[in-house]
CSV table of C-alpha atoms and ligand atoms in Angstrom, one decimal:
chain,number,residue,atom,x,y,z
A,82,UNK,CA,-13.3,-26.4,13.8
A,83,UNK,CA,-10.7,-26.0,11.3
A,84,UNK,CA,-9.5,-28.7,9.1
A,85,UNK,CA,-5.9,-28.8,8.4
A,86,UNK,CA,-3.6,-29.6,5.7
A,87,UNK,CA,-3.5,-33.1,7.2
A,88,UNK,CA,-7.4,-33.4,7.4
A,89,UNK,CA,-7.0,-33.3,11.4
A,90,UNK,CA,-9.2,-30.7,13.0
A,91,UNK,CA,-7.8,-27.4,14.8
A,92,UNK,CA,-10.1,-25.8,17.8
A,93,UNK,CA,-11.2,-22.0,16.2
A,94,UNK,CA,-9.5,-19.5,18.4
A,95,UNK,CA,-12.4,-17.3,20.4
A,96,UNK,CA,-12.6,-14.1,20.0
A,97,UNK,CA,-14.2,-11.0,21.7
A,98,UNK,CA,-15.7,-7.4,20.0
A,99,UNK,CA,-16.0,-4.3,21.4
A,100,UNK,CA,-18.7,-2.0,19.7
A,101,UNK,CA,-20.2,-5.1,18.6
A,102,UNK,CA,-23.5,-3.1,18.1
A,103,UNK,CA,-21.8,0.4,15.7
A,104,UNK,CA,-21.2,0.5,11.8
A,105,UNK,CA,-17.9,-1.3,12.0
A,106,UNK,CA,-18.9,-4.2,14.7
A,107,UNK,CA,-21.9,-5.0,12.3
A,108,UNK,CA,-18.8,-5.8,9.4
A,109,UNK,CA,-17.0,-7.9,12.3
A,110,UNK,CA,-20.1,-9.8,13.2
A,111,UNK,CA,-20.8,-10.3,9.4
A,112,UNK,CA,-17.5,-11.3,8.0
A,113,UNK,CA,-16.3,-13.7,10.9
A,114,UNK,CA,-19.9,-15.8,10.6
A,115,UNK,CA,-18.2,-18.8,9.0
A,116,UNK,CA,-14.5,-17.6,9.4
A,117,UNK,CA,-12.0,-20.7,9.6
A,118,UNK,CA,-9.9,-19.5,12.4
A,119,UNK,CA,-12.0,-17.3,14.4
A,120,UNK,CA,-15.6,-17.9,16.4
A,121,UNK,CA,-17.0,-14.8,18.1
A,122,UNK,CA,-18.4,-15.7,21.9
A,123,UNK,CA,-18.1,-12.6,23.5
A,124,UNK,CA,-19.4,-8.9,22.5
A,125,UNK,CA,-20.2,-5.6,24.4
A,126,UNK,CA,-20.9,-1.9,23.5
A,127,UNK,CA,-21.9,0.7,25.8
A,128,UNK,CA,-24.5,0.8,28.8
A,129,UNK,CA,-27.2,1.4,26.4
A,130,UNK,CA,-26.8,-2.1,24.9
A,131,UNK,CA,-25.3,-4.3,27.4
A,132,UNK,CA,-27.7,-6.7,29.1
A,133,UNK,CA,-29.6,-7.2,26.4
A,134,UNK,CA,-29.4,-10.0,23.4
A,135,UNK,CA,-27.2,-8.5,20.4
A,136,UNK,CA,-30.7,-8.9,18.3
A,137,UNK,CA,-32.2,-6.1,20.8
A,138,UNK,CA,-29.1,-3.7,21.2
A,139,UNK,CA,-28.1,-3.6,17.5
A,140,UNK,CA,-29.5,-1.6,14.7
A,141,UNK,CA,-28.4,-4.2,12.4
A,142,UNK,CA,-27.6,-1.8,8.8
A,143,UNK,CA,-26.0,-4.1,6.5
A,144,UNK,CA,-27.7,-6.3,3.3
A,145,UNK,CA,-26.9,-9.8,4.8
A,146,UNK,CA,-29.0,-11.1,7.5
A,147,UNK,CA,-27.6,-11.2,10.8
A,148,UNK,CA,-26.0,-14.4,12.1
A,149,UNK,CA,-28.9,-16.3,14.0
A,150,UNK,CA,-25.8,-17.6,16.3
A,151,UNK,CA,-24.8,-14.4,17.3
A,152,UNK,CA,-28.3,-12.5,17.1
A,153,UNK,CA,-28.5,-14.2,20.6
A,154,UNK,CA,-25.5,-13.6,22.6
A,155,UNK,CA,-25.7,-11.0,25.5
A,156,UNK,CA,-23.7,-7.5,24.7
A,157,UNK,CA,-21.5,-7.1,28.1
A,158,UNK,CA,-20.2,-3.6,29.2
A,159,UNK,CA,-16.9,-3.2,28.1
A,160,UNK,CA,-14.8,-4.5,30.7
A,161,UNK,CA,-12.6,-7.2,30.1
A,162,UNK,CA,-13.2,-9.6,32.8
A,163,UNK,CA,-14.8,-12.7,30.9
A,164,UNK,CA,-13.7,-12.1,27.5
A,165,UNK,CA,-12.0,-14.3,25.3
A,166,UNK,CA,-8.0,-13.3,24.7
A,167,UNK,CA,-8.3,-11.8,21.0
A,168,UNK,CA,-10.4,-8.5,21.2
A,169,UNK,CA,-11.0,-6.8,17.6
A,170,UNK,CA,-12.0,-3.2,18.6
A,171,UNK,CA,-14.2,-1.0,17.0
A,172,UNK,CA,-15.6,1.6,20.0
A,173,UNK,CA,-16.7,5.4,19.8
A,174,UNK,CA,-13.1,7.1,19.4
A,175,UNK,CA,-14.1,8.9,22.6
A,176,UNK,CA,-13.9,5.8,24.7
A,177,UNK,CA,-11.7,3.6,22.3
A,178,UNK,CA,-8.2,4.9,24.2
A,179,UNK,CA,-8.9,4.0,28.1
A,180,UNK,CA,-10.9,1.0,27.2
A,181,UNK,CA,-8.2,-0.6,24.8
A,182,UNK,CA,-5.3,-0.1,27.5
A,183,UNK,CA,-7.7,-1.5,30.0
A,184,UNK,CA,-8.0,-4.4,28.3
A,185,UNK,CA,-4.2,-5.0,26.9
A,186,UNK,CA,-2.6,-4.7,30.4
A,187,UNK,CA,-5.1,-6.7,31.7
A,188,UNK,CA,-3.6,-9.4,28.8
A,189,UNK,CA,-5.5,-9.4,26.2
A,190,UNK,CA,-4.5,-8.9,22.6
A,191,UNK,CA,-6.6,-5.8,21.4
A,192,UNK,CA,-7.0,-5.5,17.0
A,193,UNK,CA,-8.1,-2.0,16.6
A,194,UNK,CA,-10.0,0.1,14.1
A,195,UNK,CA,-9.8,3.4,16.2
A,196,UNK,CA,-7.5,6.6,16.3
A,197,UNK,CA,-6.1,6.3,19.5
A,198,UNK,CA,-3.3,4.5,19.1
A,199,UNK,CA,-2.5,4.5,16.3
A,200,UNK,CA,0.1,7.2,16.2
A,201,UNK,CA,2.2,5.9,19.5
A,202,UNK,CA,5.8,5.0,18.7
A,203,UNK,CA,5.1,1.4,20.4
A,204,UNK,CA,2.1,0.6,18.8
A,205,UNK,CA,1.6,-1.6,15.1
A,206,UNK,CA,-0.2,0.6,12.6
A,207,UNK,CA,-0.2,-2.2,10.0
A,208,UNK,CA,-1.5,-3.6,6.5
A,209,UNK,CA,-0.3,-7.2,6.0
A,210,UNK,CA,0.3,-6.1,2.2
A,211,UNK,CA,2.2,-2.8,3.0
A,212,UNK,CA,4.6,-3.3,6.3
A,213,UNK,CA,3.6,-6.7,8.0
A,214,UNK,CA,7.1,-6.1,9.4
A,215,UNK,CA,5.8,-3.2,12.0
A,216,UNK,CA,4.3,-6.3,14.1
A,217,UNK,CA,7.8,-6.7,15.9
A,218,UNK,CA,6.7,-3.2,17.0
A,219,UNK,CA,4.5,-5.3,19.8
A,220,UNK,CA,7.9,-6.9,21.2
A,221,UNK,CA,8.8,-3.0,22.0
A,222,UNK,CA,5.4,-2.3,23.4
A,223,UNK,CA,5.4,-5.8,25.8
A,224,UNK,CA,8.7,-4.4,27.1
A,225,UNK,CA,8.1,-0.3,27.8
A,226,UNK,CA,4.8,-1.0,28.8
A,227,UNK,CA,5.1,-4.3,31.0
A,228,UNK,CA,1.8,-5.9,29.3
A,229,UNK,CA,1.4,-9.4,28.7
A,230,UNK,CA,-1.6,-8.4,26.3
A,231,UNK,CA,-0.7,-5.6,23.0
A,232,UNK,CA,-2.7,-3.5,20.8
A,233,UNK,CA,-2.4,-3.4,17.0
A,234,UNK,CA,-4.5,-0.6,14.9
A,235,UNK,CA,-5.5,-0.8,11.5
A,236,UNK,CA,-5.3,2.6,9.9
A,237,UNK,CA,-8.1,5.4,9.3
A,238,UNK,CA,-10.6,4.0,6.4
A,239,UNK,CA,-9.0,7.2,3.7
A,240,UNK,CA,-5.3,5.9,4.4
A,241,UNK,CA,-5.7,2.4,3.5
A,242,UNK,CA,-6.2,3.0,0.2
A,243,UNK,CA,-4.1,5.9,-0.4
A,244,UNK,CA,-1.3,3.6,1.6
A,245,UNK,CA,-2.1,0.2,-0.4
A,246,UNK,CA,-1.6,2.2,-3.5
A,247,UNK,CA,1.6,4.1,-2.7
A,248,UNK,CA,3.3,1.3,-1.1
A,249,UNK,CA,4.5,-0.5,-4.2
A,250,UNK,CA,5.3,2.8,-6.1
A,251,UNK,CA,7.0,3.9,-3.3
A,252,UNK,CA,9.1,0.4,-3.3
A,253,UNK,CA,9.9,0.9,-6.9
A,254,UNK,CA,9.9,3.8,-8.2
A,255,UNK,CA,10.7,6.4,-4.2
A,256,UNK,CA,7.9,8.4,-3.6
A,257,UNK,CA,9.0,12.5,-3.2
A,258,UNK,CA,5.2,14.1,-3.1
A,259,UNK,CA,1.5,13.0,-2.7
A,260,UNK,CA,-1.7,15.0,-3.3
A,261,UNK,CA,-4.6,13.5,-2.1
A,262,UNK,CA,-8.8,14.5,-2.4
A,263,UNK,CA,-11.1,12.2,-0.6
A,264,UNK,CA,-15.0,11.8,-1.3
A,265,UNK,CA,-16.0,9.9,1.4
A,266,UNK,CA,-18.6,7.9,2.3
A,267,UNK,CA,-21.7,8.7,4.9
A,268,UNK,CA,-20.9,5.1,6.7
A,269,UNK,CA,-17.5,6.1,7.7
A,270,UNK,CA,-19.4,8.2,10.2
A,271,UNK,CA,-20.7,5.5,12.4
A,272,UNK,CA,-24.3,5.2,12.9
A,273,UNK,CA,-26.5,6.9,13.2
A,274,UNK,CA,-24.1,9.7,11.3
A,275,UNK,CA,-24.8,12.7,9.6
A,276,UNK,CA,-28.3,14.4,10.1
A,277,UNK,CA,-29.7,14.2,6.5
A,278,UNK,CA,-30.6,17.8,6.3
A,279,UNK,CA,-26.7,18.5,6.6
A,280,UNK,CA,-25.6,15.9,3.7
A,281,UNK,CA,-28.9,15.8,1.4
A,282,UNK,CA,-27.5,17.4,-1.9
A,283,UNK,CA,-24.1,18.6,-0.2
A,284,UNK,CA,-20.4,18.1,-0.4
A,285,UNK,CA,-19.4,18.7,3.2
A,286,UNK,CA,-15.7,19.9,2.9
A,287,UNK,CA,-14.7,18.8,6.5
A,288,UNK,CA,-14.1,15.8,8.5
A,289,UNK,CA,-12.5,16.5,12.1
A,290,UNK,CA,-9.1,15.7,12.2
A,291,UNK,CA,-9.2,13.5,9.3
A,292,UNK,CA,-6.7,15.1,7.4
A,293,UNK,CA,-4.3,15.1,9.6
A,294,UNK,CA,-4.7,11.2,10.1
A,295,UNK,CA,-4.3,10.4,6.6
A,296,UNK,CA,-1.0,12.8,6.5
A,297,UNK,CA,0.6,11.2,9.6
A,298,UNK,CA,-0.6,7.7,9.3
A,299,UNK,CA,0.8,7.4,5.4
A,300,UNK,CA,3.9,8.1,6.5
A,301,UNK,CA,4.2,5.8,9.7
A,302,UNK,CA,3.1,3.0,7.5
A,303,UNK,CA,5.4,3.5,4.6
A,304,UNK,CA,8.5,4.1,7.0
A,305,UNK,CA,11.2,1.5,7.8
A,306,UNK,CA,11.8,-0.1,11.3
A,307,UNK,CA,15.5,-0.2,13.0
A,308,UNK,CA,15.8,-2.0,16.3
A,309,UNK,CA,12.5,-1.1,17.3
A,310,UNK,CA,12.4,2.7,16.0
A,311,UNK,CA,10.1,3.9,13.5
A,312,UNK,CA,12.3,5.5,10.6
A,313,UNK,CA,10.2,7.8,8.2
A,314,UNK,CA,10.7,8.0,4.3
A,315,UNK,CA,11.5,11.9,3.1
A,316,UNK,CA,8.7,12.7,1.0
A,317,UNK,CA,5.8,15.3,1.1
A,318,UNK,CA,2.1,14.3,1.3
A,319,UNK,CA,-0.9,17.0,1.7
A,320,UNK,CA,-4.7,15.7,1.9
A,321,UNK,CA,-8.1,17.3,1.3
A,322,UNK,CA,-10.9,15.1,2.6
A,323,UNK,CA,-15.1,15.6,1.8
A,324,UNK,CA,-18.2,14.2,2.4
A,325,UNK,CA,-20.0,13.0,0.2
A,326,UNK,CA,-23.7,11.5,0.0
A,327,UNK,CA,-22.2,8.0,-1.1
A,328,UNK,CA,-23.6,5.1,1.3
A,329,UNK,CA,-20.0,2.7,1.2
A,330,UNK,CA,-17.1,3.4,-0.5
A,331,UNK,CA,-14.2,5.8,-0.4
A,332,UNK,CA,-12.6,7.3,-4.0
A,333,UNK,CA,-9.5,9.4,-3.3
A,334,UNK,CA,-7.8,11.7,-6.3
A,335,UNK,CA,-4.2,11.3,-6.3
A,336,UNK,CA,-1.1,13.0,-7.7
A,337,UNK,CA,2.3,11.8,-7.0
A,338,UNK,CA,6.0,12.9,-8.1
A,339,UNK,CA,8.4,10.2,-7.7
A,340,UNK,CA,12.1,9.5,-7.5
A,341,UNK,CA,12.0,8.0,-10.8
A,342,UNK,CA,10.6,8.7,-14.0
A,343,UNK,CA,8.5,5.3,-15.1
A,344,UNK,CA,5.7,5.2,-17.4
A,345,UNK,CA,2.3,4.9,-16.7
A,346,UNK,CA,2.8,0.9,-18.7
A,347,UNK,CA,5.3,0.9,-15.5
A,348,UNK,CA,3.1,1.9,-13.1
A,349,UNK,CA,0.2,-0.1,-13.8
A,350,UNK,CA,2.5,-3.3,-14.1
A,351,UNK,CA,3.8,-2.7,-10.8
A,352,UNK,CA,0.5,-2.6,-9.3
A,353,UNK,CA,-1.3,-5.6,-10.9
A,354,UNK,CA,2.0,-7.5,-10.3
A,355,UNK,CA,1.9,-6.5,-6.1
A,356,UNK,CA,1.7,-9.5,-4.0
A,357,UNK,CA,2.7,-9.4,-0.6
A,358,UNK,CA,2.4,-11.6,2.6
A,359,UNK,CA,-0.8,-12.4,2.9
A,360,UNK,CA,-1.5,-13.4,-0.6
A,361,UNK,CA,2.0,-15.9,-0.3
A,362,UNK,CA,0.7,-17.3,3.2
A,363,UNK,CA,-3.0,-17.8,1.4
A,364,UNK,CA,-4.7,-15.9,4.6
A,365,UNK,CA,-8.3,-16.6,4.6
A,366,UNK,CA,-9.5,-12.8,4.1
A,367,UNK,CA,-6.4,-12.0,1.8
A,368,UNK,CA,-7.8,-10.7,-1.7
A,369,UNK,CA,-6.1,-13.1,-4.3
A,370,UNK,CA,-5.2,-9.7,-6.2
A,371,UNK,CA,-4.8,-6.5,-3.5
A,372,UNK,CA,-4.5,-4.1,-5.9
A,373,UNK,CA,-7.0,-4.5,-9.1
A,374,UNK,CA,-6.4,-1.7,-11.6
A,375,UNK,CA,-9.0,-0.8,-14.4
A,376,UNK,CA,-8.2,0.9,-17.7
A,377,UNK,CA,-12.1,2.2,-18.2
A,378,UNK,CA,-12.1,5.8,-18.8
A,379,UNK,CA,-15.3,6.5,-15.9
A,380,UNK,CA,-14.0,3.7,-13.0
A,381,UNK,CA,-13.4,2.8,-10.3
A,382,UNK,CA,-16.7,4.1,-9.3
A,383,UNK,CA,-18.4,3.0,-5.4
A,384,UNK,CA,-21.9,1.8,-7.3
A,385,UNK,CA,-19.9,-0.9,-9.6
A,386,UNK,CA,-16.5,-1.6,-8.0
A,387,UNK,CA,-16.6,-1.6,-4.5
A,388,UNK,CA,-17.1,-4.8,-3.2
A,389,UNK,CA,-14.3,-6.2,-5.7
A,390,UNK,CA,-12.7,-8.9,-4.1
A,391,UNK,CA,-15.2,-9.6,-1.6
A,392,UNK,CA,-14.7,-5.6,-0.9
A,393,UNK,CA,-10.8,-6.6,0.0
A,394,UNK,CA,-9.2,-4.6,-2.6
A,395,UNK,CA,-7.9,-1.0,-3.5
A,396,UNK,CA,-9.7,-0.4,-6.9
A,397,UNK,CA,-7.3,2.1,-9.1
A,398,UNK,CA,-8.2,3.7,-12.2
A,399,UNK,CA,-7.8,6.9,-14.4
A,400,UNK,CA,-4.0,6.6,-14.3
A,401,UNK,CA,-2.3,9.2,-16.2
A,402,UNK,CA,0.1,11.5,-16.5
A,403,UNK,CA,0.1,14.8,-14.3
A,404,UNK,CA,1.3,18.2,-16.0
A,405,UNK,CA,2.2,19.3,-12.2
A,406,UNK,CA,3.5,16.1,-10.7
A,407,UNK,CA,4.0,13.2,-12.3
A,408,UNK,CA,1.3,10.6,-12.3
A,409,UNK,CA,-2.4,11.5,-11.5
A,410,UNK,CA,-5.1,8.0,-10.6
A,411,UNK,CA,-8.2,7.3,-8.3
A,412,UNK,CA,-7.7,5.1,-6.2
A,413,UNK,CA,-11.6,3.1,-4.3
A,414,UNK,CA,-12.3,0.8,-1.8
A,415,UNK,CA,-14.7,0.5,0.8
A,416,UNK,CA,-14.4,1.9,3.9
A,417,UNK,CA,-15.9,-0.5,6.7
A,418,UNK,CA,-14.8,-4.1,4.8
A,419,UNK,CA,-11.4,-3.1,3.9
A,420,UNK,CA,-11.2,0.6,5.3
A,421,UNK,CA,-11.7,-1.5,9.0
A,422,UNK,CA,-13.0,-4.4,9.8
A,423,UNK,CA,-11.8,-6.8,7.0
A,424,UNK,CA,-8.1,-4.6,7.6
A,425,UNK,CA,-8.5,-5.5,11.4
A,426,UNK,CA,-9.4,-9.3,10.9
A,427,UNK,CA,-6.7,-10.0,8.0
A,428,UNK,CA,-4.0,-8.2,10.5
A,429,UNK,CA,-5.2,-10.6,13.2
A,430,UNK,CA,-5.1,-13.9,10.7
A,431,UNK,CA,-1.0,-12.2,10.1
A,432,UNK,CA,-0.6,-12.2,13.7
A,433,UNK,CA,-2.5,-15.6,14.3
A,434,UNK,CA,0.3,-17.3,11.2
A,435,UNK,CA,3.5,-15.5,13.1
A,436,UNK,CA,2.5,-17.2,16.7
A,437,UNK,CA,1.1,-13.6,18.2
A,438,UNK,CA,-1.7,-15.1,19.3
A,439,UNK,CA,-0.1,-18.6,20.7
B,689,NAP,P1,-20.5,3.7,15.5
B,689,NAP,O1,-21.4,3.1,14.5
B,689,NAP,O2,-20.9,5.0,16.1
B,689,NAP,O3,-20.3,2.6,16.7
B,689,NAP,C1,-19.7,2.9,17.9
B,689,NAP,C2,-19.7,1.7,18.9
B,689,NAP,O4,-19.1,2.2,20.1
B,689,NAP,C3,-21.1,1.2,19.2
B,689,NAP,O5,-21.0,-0.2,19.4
B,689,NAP,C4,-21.4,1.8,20.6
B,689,NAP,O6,-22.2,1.1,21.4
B,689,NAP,C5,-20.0,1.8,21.2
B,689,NAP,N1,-19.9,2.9,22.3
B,689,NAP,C6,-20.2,4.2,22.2
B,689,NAP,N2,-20.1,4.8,23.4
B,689,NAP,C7,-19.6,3.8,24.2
B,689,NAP,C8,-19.2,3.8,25.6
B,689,NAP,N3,-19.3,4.9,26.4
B,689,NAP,N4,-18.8,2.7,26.1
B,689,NAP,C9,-18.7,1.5,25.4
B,689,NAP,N5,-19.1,1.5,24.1
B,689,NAP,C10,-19.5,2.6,23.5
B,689,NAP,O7,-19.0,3.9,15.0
B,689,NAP,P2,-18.2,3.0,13.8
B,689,NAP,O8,-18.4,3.7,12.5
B,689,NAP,O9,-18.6,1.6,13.9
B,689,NAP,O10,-16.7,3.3,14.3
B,689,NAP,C11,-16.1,2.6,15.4
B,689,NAP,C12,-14.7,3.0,15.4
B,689,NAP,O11,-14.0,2.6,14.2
B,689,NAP,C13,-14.4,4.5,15.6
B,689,NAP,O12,-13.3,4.7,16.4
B,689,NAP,C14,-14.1,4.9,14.1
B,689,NAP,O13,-13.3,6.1,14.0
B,689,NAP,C15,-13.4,3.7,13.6
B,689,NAP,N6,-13.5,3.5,12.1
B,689,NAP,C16,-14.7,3.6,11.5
B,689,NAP,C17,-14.8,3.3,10.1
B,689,NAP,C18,-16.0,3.5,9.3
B,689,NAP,O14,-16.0,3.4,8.1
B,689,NAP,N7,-17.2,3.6,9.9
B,689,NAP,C19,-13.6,3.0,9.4
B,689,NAP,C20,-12.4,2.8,10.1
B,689,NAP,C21,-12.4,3.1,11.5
B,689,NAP,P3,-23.9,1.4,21.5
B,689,NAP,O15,-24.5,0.9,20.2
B,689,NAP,O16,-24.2,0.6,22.7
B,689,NAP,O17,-24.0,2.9,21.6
């Protein structure tokens, strides 16, 4: 139960997970144990798991114990009869597509970590700090599609931070280029992940099609919506993403040229001084500061920074001028609390306070 502002008591809305048992599930189950809004009742994963108590099925992977409550519901396959109306969705990208529009025409509002859908004209790729605005996206989607239900993605766990630190120089100052490096984390690979012979002492200079996601999914989230179109700023971005043997946490190298021509007092200012939506509506997993910026000469790095703000924020450091663009920073944060599960559950608690999930 939830108490309100006038000390009466609110029922917690239910809420389902698919993938319950992967990398990302694991953050879901952890973060939502005592959330004030949201109960978990209802998980599933594949065929390998269902049937058995989430204790059995999981390879629990993360410091904090696992919720004795949840340790012994059943994992269901992934079908939607019998699950609660709020789905957050963190399934195998090769099954993630089908199994989310099975579940959103059959009415159930689907929060999403994977690929899928992000990209589709109709569908919310949204960060309550950046474009909380994109949500009337779902309106459009209801209509073309005919679904009672919706799906609304979080983006790709490189883009967040890239996108929570561009978004406020982009406001101020107009973005015209971006150059972005990624060292990456082994845990944005899912679980089991990387065989360790391939990432033991290695920088592994690929990640499939990731790229490509953090070039298209920038721009979506940065752009404006007209009557239900998705309106794109004109500015360049190119990314380089790696692998590197780094348990959590993603740090991304970036050089921008903007519109303007601030200094690098103006930049920092701007960043410490974001607050958006969440942080004025007080949502439970909103970081009181989104954006923290340090002025050491050696951080943000993942070993000491990462779970600032409860692991909610985009760490930024190093800022300083660029002799090819303009600005050069790193920007941190980790990948499954913020890079997707944390993004998924604060874009549901934005949904939840503008009566999506009424
Ligand atoms: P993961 O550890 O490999 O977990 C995958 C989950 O999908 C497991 O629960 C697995 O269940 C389930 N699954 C696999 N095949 C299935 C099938 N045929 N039917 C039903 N369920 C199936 O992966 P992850 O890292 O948590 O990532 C999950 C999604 O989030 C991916 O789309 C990924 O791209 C995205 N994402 C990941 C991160 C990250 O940092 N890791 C960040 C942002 C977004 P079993 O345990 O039963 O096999």
């Amino acid at each position: 139960m939830e108490r309100t502002g006038k000390g009466k008591k609110m029922k917690k809305v239910e809420v389902g997970i698919l993938g319950a048992t992967g990398m990302v599930g694991q953050r879901f189950v952890s973060l939502m144990e005592d959330h004030p809004w949201f109960k978990i009742t209802w998980l599933a994963a594949s065929e390998r798991s269902s049937g058995k108590k989430y204790v059995d099925a999981c390879s629990w992977r993360l410091r904090e114990p696992m919720p004795e409550r949840v340790a012994n519901l059943s994992v269901n396959e992934c079908r939607p009869s019998g699950a609660p109306q709020l789905i957050f969705a963190s399934l195998d990208s090769r099954v993630a597509g089908e199994a989310e529009t099975e579940f959103a025409s059959a009415g159930h509002v689907v929060v999403s970590n994977s690929g899928n859908h992000r990209m589709s004209p109709d569908v919310p790729l949204v960060i309550p700090e950046v474009n909380p605005d994109h949500l009337s996206l779902i309106r459009t989607q209801r209509q073309r599609r005919g679904w009672k239900g919706a799906i609304v993605t979080n983006p790709n766990c490189t883009t967040i931070f890239l996108a929570m630190s561009l978004a406020p120089l982009d406001k101020k100052f107009g973005l015209e280029k971006v150059l972005m490096t990624s060292m990456q984390a082994v845990s944005g690979a899912g679980y089991p992940g990387i065989p360790t012979l391939d990432i033991l002492g290695n920088v592994i200079p690929y990640i499939a099609k990731e790229e490509e996601k953090v070039e298209a999914e920038t721009k979506k989230l940065l752009a404006q919506i007209n009557n239900g179109q998705i309106k794109e700023g004109n500015w360049a971005i190119s990314a380089q993403c790696n692998r590197v043997l780094v348990e959590d946490g993603h740090t991304e190298t970036v050089s921008v040229a903007l519109k303007t021509q601030p200094t690098r007092h103006d930049l920092i200012a701007v960043w410490r001084d974001y607050r958006s939506v969440p942080q004025e509506r007080e949502l439970p997993s909103a970081p009181q500061h989104a954006i923290v910026v340090r002025e050491e000469m050696d951080r943000p790095q993942p070993k000491f920074d990462l779970y600032t703000e409860g692991g909610m924020a985009t760490v930024i450091g190093r800022v300083r001028p660029c002799p090819v663009l303009d600005f050069k920073y790193i920007a941190l944060g980790h990948n499954t609390i913020r890079g997707a599960a944390g993004a998924a559950i604060l874009n549901a608690e934005l949904m939840r306070s503008e009566g999506y999930l009424d």
